mmCIF file of C-alpha atoms in Angstrom:
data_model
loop_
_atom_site.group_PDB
_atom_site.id
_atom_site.type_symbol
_atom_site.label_atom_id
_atom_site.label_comp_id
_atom_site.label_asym_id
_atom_site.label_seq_id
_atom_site.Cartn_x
_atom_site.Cartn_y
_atom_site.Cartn_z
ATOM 1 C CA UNK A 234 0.000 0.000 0.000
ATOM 2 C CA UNK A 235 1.528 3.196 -1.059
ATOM 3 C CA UNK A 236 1.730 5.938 1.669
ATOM 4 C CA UNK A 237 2.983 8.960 -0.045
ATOM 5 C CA UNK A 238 1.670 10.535 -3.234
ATOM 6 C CA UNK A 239 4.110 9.909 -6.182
ATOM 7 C CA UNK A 240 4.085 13.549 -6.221
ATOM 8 C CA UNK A 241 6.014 13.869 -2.955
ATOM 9 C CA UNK A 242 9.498 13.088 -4.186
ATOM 10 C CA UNK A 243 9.240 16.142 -6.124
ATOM 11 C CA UNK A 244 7.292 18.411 -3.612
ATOM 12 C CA UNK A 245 10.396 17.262 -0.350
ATOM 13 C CA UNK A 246 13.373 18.466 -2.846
ATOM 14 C CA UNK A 247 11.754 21.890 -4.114
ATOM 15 C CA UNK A 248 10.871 22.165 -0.260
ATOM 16 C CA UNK A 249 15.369 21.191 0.400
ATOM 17 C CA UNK A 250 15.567 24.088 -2.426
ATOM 18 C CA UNK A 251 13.576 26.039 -1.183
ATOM 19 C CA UNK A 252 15.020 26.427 2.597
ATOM 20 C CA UNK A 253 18.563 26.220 1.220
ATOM 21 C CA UNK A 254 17.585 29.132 -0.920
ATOM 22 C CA UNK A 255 16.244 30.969 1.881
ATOM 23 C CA UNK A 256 19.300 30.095 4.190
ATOM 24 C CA UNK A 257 21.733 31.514 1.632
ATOM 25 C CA UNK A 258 19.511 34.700 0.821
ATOM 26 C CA UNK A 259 19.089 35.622 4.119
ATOM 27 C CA UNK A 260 22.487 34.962 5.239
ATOM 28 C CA UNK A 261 23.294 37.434 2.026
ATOM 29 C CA UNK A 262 21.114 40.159 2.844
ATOM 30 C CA UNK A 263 22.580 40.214 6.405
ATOM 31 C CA UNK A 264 26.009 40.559 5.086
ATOM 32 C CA UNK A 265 24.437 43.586 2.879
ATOM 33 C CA UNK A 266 23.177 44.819 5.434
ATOM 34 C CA UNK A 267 26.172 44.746 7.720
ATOM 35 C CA UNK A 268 28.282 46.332 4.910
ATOM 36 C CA UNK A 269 25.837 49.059 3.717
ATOM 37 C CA UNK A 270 26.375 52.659 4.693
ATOM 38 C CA UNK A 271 23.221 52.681 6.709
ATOM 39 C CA UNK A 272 25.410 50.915 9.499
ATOM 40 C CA UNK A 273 28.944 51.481 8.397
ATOM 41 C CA UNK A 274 27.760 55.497 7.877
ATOM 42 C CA UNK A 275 30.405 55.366 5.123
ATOM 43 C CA UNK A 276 30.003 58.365 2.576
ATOM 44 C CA UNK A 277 27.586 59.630 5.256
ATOM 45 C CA UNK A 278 28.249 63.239 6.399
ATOM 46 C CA UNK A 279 28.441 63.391 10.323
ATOM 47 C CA UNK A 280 26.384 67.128 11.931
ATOM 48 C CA UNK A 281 28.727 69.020 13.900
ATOM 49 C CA UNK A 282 28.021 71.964 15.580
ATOM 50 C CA UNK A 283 29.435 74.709 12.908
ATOM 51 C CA UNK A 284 29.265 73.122 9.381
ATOM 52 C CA UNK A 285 33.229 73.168 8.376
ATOM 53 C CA UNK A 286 34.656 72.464 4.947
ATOM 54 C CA UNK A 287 38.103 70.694 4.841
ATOM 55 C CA UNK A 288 37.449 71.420 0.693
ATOM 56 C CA UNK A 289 37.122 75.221 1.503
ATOM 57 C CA UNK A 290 40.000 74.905 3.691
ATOM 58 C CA UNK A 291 42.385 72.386 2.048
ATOM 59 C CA UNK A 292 41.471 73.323 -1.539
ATOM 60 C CA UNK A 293 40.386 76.398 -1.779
ATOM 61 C CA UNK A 294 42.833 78.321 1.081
ATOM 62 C CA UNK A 295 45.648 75.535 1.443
ATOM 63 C CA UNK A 296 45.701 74.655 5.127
ATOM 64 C CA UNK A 297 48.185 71.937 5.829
ATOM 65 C CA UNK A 298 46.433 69.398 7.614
ATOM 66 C CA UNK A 299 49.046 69.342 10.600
ATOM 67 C CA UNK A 300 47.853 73.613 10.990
ATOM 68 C CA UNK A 301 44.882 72.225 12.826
ATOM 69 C CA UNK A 302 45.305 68.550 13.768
ATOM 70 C CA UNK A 303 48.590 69.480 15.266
ATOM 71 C CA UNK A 304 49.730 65.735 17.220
ATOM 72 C CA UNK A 305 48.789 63.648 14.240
ATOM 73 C CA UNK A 306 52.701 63.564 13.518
ATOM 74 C CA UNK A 307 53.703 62.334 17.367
ATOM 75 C CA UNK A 308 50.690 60.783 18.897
ATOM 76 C CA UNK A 309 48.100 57.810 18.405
ATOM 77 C CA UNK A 310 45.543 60.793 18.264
ATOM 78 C CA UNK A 311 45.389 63.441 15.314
ATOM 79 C CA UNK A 312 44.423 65.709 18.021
ATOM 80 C CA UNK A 313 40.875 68.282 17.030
ATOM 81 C CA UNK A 314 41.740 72.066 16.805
ATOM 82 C CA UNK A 315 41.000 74.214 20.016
ATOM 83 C CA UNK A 316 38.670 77.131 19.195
ATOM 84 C CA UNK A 317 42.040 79.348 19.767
ATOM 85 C CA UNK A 318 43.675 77.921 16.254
ATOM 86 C CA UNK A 319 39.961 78.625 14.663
ATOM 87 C CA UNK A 320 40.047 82.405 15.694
ATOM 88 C CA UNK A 321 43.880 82.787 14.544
ATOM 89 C CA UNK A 322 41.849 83.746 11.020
ATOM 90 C CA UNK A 323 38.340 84.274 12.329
ATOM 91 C CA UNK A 324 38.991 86.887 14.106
ATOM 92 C CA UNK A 325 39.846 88.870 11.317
ATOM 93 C CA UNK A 326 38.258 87.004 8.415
ATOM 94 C CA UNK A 327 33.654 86.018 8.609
ATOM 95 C CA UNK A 328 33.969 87.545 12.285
ATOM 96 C CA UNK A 329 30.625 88.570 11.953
ATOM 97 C CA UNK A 330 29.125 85.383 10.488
ATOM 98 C CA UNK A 331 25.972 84.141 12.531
ATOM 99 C CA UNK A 332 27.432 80.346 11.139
ATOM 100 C CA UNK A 333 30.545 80.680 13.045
ATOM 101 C CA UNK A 334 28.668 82.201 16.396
ATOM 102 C CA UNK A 335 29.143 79.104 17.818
ATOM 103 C CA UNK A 336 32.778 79.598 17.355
ATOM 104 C CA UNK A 337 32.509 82.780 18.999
ATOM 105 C CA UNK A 338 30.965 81.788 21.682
ATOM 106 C CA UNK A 339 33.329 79.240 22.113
ATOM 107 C CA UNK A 340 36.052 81.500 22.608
ATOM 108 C CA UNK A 341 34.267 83.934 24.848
ATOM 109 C CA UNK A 342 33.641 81.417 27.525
ATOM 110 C CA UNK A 343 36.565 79.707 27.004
ATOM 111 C CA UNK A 344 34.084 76.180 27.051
ATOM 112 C CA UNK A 345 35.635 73.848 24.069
ATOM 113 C CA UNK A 346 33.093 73.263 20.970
ATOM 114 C CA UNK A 347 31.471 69.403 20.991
ATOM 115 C CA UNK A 348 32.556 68.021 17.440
ATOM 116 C CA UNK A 349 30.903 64.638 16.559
ATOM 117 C CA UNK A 350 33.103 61.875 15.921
ATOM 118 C CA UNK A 351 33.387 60.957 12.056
ATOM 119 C CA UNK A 352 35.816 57.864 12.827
ATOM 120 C CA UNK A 353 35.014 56.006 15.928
ATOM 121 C CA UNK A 354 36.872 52.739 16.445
ATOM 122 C CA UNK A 355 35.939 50.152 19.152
ATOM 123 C CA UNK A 356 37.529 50.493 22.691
ATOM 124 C CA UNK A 357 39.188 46.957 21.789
ATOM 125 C CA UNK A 358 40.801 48.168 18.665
ATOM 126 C CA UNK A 359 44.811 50.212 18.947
ATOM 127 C CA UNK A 360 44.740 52.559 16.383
ATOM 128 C CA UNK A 361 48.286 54.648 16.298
ATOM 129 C CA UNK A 362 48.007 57.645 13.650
ATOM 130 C CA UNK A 363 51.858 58.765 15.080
ATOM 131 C CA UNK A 364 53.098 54.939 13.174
ATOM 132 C CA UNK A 365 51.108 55.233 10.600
ATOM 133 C CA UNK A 366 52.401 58.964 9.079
ATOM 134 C CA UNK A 367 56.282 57.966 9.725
ATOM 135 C CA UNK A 368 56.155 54.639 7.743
ATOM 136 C CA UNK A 369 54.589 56.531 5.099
ATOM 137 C CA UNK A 370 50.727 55.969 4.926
ATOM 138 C CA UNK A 371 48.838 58.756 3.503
ATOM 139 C CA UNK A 372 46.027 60.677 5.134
ATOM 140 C CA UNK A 373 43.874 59.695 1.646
ATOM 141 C CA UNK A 374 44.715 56.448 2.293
ATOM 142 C CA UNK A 375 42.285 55.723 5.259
ATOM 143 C CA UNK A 376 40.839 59.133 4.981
ATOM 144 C CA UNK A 377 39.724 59.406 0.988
ATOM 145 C CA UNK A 378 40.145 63.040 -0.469
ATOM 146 C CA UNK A 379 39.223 65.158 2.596
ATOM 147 C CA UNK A 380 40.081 67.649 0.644
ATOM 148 C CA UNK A 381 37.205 67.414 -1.707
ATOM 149 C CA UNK A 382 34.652 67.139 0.762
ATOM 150 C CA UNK A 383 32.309 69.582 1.722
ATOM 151 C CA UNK A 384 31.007 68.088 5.058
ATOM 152 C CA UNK A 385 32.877 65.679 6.856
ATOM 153 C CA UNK A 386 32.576 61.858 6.245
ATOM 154 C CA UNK A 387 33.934 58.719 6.424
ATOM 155 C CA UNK A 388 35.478 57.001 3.115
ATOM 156 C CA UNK A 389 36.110 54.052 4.791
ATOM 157 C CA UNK A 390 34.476 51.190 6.578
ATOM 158 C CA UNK A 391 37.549 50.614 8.759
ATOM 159 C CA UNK A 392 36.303 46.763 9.121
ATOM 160 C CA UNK A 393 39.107 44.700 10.171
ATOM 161 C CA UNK A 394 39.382 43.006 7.036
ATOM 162 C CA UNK A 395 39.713 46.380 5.359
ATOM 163 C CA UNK A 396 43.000 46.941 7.671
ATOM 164 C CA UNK A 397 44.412 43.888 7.277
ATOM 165 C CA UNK A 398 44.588 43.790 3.621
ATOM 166 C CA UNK A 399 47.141 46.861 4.014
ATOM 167 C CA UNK A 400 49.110 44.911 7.080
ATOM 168 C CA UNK A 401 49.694 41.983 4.729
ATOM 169 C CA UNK A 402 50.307 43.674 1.461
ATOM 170 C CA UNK A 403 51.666 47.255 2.788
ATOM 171 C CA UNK A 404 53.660 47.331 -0.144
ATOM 172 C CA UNK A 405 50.628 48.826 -2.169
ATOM 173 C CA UNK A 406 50.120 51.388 -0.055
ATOM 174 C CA UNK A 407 53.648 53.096 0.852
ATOM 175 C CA UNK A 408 54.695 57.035 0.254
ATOM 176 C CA UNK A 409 57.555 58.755 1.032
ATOM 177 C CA UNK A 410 56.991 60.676 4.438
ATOM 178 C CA UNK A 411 57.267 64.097 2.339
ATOM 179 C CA UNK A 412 54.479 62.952 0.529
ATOM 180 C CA UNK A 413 51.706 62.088 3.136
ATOM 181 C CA UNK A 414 49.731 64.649 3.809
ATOM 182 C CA UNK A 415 49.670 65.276 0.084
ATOM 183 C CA UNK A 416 46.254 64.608 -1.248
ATOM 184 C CA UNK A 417 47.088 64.467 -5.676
ATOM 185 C CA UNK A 418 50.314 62.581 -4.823
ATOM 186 C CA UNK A 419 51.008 60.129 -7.105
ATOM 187 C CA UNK A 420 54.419 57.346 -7.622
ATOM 188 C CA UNK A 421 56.896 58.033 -9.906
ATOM 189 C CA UNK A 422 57.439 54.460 -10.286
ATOM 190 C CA UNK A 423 55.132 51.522 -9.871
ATOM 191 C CA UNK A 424 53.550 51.293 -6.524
ATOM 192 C CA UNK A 425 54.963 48.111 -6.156
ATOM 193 C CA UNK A 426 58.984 48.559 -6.364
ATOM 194 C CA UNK A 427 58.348 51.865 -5.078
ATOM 195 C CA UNK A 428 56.626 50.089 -1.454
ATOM 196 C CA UNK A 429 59.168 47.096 -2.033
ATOM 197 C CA UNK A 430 61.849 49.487 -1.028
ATOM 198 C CA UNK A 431 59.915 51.548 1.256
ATOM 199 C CA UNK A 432 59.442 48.770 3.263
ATOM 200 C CA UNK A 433 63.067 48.339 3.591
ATOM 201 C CA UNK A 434 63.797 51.597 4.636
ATOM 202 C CA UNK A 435 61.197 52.127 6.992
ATOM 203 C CA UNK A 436 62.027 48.872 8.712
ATOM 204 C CA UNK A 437 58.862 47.127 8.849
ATOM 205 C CA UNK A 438 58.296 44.128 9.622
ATOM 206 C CA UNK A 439 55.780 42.727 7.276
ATOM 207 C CA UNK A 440 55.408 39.316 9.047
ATOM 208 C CA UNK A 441 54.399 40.945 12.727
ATOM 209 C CA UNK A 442 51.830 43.742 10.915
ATOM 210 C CA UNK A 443 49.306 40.854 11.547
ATOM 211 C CA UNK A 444 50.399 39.881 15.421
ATOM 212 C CA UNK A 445 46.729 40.527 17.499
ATOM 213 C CA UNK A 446 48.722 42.396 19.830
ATOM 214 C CA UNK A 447 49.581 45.352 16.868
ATOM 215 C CA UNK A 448 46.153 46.213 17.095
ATOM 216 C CA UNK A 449 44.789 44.518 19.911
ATOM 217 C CA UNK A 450 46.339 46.018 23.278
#
């Protein structure tokens, strides 16, 4: 006596299909998810309390990057500009600009401004920007073209992957030290031989980049 329809044969595999079809979708649209810029904010401009414009700044006047984020050079933190470097120019230059009042006010009662964080790694994660600039790793690298942007946001995802693929192949991503805080700079000779030898004269240590402890303290 037969039990099952001849029909279920066919009707248990598309059901298989079906769930394994699921499985793998939704497992995909997680990982979109994860990656999109609604939760990595990348190419998302971050509100801060006076609207500035590294592309009015960098581009259009030619502040050097180190005129306001003055530590980047020695320290693990670029270091945000007291109100005191902003009024070196704006007291002289939009003093009466009701966009840079909160600058102003700033000043007056000596109270620093709040500026929202555009990169914000986890507590868990060693980040040292002071390494980074003498071995010769551009501020476009990790920071796109700042200089083109309007309103400040992140280029990057800063995932882990995304940091170890320039720990294990730093090669492609080596500039002279002269050279890092230029934005259009480009190699003179391919990336490659140039970061070859780079890596030699910057003593680094390829095979420790990806130690836990270099970024795990």
């Amino acid at each position: 006596m037969q039990i099952f329809h001849p029909s279920a044969n066919a009707v248990a595999k598309l059901s298989i299909i079906a769930v394994v079809t699921f499985v793998v979708g939704l497992v995909g649209l997680i990982y979109l998810i994860v990656r999109s810029s609604y939760v990595t904010e990348v190419n998302v401009a971050v509100r801060q309390p006076v609207p500035f414009s590294h592309e009015h700044h960098v581009s259009g006047l030619g502040v050097d990057c180190r005129y306001c984020h003055v530590s980047v050079e020695n320290s693990s933190y670029a270091g945000v500009p007291p109100t005191e470097t902003c009024m070196t120019c704006h007291s002289q230059i939009w003093n009466d600009s009701p966009m840079l009042a909160p600058v102003r006010a700033s000043y007056e009662t000596n109270t620093p401004l709040t500026w929202n964080r555009v990169h914000n790694l986890p507590d868990h994660v060693y980040f040292n920007h002071s390494i980074h600039v003498q071995k010769g790793v551009g501020c476009v690298t990790c920071h796109g073209r700042v200089d083109q942007m309007p309103l400040t946001w992140k280029a990057e995802a800063m995932t882990m992957s995304w940091c170890l693929d320039c720990h294990r192949r730093p090669e492609q991503f080596l500039r002279p030290v002269e050279a890092v805080f230029d934005m259009e700079w480009q190699p003179s000779e391919q990336q490659l031989v140039l970061g070859r030898r780079l890596i030699g004269e910057y003593d680094i240590r390829v095979e420790q980049l990806t130690d836990c402890y270099i970024c795990h303290r």
